[in-house]
PDB file of C-alpha atoms in Angstrom:
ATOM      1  CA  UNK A1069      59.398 189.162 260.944  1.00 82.00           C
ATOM      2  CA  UNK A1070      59.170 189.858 264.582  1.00 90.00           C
ATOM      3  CA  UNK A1071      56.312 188.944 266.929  1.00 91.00           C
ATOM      4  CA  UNK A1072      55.198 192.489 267.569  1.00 94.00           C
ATOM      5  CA  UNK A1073      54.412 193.255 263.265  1.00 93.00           C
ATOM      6  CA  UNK A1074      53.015 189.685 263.325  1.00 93.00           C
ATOM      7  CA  UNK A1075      50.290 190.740 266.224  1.00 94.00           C
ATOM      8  CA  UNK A1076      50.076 193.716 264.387  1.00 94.00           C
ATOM      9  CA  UNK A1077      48.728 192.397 260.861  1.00 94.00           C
ATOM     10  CA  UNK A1078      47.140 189.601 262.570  1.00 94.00           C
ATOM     11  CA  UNK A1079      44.980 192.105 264.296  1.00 95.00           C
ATOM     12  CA  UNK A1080      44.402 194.143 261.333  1.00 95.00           C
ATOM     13  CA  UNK A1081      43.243 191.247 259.387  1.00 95.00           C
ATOM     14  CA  UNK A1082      40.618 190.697 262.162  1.00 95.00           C
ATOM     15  CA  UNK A1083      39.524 193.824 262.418  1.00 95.00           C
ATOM     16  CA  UNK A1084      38.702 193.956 258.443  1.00 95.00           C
ATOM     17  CA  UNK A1085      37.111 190.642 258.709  1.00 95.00           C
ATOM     18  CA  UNK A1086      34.753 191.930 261.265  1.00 95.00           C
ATOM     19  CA  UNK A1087      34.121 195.206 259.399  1.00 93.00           C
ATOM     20  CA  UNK A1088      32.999 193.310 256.477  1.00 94.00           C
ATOM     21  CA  UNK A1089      31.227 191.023 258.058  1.00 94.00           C
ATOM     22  CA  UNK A1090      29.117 193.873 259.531  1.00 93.00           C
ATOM     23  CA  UNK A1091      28.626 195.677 256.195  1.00 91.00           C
ATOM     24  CA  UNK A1092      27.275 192.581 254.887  1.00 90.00           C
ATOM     25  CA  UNK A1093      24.344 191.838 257.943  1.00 90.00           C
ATOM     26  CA  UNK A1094      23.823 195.609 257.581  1.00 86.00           C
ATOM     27  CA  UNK A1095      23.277 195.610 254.011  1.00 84.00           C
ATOM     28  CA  UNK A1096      20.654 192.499 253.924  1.00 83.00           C
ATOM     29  CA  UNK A1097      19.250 193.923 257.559  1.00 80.00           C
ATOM     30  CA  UNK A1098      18.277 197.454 255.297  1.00 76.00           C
ATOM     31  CA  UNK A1099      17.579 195.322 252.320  1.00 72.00           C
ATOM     32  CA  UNK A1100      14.184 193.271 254.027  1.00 71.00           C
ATOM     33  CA  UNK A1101      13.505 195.524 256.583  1.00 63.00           C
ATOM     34  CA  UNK A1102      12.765 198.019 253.840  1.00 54.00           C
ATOM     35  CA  UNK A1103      10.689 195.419 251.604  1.00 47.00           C
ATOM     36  CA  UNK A1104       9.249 194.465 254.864  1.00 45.00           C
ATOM     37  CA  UNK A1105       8.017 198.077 255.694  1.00 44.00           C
ATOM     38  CA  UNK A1106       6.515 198.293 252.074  1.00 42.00           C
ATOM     39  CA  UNK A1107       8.768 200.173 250.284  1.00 43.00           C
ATOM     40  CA  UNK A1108       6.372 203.242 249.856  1.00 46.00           C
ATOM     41  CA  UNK A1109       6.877 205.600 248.104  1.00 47.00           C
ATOM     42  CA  UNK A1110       6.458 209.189 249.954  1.00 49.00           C
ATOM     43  CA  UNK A1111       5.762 212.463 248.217  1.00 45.00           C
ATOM     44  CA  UNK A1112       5.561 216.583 249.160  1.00 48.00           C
ATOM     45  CA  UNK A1113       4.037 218.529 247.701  1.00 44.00           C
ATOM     46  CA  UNK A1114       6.175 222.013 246.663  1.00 43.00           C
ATOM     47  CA  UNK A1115       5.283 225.329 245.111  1.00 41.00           C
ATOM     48  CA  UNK A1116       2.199 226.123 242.720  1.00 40.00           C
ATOM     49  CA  UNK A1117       2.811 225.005 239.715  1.00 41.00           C
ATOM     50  CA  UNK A1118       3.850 227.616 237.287  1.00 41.00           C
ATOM     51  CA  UNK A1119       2.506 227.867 233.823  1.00 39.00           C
ATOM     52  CA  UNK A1120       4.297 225.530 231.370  1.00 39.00           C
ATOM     53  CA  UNK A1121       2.804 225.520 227.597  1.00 42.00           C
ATOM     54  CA  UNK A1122       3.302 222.193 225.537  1.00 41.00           C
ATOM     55  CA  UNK A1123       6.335 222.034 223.341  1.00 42.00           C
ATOM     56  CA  UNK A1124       6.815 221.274 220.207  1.00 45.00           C
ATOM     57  CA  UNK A1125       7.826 217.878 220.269  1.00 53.00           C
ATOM     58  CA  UNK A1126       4.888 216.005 222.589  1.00 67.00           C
ATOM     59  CA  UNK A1127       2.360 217.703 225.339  1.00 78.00           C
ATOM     60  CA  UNK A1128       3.666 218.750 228.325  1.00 77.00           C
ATOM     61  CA  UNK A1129       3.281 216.299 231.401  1.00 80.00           C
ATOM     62  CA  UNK A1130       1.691 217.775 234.404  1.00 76.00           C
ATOM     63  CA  UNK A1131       1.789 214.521 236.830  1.00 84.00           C
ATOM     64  CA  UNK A1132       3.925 212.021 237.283  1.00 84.00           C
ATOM     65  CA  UNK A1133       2.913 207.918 238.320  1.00 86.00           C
ATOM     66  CA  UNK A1134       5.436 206.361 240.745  1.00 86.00           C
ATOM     67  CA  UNK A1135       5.567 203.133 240.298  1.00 85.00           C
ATOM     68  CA  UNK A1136       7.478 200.978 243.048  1.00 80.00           C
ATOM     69  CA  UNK A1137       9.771 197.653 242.588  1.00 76.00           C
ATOM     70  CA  UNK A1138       7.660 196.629 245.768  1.00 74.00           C
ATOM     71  CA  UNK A1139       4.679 196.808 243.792  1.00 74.00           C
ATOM     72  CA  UNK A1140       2.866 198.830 245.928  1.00 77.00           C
ATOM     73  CA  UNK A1141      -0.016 200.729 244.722  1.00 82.00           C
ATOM     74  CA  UNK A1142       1.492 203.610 242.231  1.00 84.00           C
ATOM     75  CA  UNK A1143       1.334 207.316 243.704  1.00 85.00           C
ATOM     76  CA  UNK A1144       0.719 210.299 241.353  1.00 84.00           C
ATOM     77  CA  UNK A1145       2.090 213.686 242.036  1.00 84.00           C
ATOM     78  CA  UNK A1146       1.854 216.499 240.177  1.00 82.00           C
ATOM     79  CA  UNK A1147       4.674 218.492 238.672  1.00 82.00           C
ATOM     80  CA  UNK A1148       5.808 222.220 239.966  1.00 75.00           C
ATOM     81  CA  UNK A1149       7.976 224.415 239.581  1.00 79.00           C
ATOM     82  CA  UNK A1150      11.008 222.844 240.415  1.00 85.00           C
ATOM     83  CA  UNK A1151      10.690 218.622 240.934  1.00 84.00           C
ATOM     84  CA  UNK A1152      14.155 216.780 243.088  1.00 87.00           C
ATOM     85  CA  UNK A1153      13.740 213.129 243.174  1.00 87.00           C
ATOM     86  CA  UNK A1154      15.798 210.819 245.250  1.00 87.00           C
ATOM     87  CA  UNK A1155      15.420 209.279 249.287  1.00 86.00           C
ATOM     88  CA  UNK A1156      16.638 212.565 251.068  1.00 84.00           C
ATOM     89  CA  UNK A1157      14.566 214.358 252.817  1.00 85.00           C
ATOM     90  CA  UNK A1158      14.098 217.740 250.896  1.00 85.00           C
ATOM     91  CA  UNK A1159      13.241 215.824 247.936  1.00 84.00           C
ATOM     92  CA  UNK A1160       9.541 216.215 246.502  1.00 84.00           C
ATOM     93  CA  UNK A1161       9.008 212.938 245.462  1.00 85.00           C
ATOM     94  CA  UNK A1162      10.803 210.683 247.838  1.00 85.00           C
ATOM     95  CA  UNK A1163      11.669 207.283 246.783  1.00 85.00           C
ATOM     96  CA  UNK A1164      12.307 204.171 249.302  1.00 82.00           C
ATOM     97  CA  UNK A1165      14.546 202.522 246.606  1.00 81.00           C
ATOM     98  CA  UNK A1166      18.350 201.137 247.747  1.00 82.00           C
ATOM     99  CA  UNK A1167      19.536 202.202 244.323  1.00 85.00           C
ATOM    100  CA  UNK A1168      18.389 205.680 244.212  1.00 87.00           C
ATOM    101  CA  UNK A1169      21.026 208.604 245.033  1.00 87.00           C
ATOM    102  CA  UNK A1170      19.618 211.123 248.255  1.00 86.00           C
ATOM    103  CA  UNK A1171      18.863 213.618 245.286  1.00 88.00           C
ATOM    104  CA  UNK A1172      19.241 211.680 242.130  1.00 88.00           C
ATOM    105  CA  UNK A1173      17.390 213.262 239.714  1.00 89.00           C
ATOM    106  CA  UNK A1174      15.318 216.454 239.001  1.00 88.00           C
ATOM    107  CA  UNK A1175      11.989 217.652 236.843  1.00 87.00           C
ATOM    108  CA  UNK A1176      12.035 220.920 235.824  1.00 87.00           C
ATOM    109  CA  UNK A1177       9.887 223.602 233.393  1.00 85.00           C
ATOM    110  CA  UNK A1178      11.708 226.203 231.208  1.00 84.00           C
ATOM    111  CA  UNK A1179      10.755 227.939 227.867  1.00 81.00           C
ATOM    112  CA  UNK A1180       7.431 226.396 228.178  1.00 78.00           C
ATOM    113  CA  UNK A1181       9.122 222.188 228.555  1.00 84.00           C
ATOM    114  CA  UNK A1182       9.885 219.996 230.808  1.00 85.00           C
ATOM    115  CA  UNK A1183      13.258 218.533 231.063  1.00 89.00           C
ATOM    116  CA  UNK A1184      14.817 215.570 233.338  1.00 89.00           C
ATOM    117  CA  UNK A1185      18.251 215.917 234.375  1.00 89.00           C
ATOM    118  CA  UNK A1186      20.513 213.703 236.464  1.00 87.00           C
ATOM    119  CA  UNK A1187      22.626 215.194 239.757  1.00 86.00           C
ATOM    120  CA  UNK A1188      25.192 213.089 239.843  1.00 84.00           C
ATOM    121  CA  UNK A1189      23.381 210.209 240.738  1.00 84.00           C
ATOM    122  CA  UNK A1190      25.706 207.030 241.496  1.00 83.00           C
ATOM    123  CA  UNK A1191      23.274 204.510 239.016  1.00 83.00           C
ATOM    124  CA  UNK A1192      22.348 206.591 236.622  1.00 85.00           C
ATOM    125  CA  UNK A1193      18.845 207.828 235.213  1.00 88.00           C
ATOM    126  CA  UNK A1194      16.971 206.758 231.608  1.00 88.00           C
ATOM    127  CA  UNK A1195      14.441 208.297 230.286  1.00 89.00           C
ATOM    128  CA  UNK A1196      13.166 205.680 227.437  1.00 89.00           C
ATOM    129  CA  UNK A1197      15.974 203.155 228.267  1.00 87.00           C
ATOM    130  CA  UNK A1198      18.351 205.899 226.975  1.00 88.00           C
ATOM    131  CA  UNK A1199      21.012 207.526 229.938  1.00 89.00           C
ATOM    132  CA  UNK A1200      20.284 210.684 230.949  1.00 88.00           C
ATOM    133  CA  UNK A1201      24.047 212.422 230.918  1.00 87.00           C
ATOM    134  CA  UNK A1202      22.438 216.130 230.321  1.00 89.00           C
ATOM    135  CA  UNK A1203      19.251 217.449 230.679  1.00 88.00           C
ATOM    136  CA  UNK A1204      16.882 215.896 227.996  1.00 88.00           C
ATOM    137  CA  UNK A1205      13.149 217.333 227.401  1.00 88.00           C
ATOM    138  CA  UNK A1206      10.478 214.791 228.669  1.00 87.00           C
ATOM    139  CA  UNK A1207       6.992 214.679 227.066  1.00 87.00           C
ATOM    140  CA  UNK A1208       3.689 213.007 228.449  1.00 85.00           C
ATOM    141  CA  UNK A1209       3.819 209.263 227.423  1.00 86.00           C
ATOM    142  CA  UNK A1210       7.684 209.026 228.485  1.00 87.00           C
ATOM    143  CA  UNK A1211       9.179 206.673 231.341  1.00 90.00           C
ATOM    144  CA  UNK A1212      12.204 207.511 233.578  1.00 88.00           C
ATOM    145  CA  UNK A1213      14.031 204.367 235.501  1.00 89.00           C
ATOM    146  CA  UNK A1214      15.350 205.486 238.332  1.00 88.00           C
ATOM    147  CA  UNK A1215      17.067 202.701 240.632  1.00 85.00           C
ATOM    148  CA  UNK A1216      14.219 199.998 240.210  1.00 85.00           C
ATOM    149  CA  UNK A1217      11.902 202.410 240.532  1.00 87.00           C
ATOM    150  CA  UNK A1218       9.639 203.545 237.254  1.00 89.00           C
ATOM    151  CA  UNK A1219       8.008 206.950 237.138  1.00 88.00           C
ATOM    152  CA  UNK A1220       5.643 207.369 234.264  1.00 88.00           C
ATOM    153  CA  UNK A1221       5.211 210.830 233.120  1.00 87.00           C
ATOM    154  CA  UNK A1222       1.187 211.760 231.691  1.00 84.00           C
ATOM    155  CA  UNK A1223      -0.949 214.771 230.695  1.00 82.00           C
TER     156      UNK A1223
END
């Protein structure tokens, strides 16, 4: 091989090495500075809520608990209208959680239920250690896993 493809590669290599060197500082930098900071959990508050009877399958939740893998205190919001979990910003409730999509996950009323359905989210959502892969009806009493994160639906 000649000199010139040599410097070439040799380069190359470096430059990878360097680029996942930084990924790596970056990703345990984000990892303690966000346990550091607390974690917490942040929430907005939407829309009134609109009226949404009990099915026939469990009572309707109206709140839900947010419970943190930093175990912070748990927050309680209540449901609306419409509900988009995940870390971006035009998300309701707003989770601080590495392993939670920008909008992961959403809460929604129709026909007088409440259903959970997943976005698209890279990890996944369960609802009662079961994958969410289309929108499934939630009831009060039932957990949803999100990242590490565990919201706990209730009357």
């Amino acid at each position: 091989m000649s000199p010139f493809v040599l410097s070439v590669l040799k380069y190359s290599l470096l430059v990878l090495l360097y680029f996942f060197v930084f990924r790596a500082i970056r990703s345990v930098a984000v990892d303690v500075g966000g346990r550091r900071r607390g974690a917490t959990t942040q929430s907005r508050t939407s829309a009134p809520a609109s009226t949404v009877k009990p099915s026939k399958g469990g009572r309707a939740p109206t709140q839900v608990v947010v419970h943190d893998a930093g175990g912070n205190k748990p927050v309680t919001v209540k449901l609306r209208d419409s509900t988009e979990i995940g870390r971006g910003d035009r998300c309701a409730i707003r989770l601080q959680d590495t392993y939670v999509s920008q909008v992961h996950a959403r809460l929604y009323g129709k026909n007088g239920a409440w259903y959970v359905e997943d976005l698209g989210s890279t990890n996944g959502t369960l609802l009662n250690d079961r994958r969410v892969d289309a929108p499934m009806e939630v009831h009060a009493g039932d957990v949803l896993k999100i990242g590490k994160t565990v919201l706990e639906l209730r009357r």
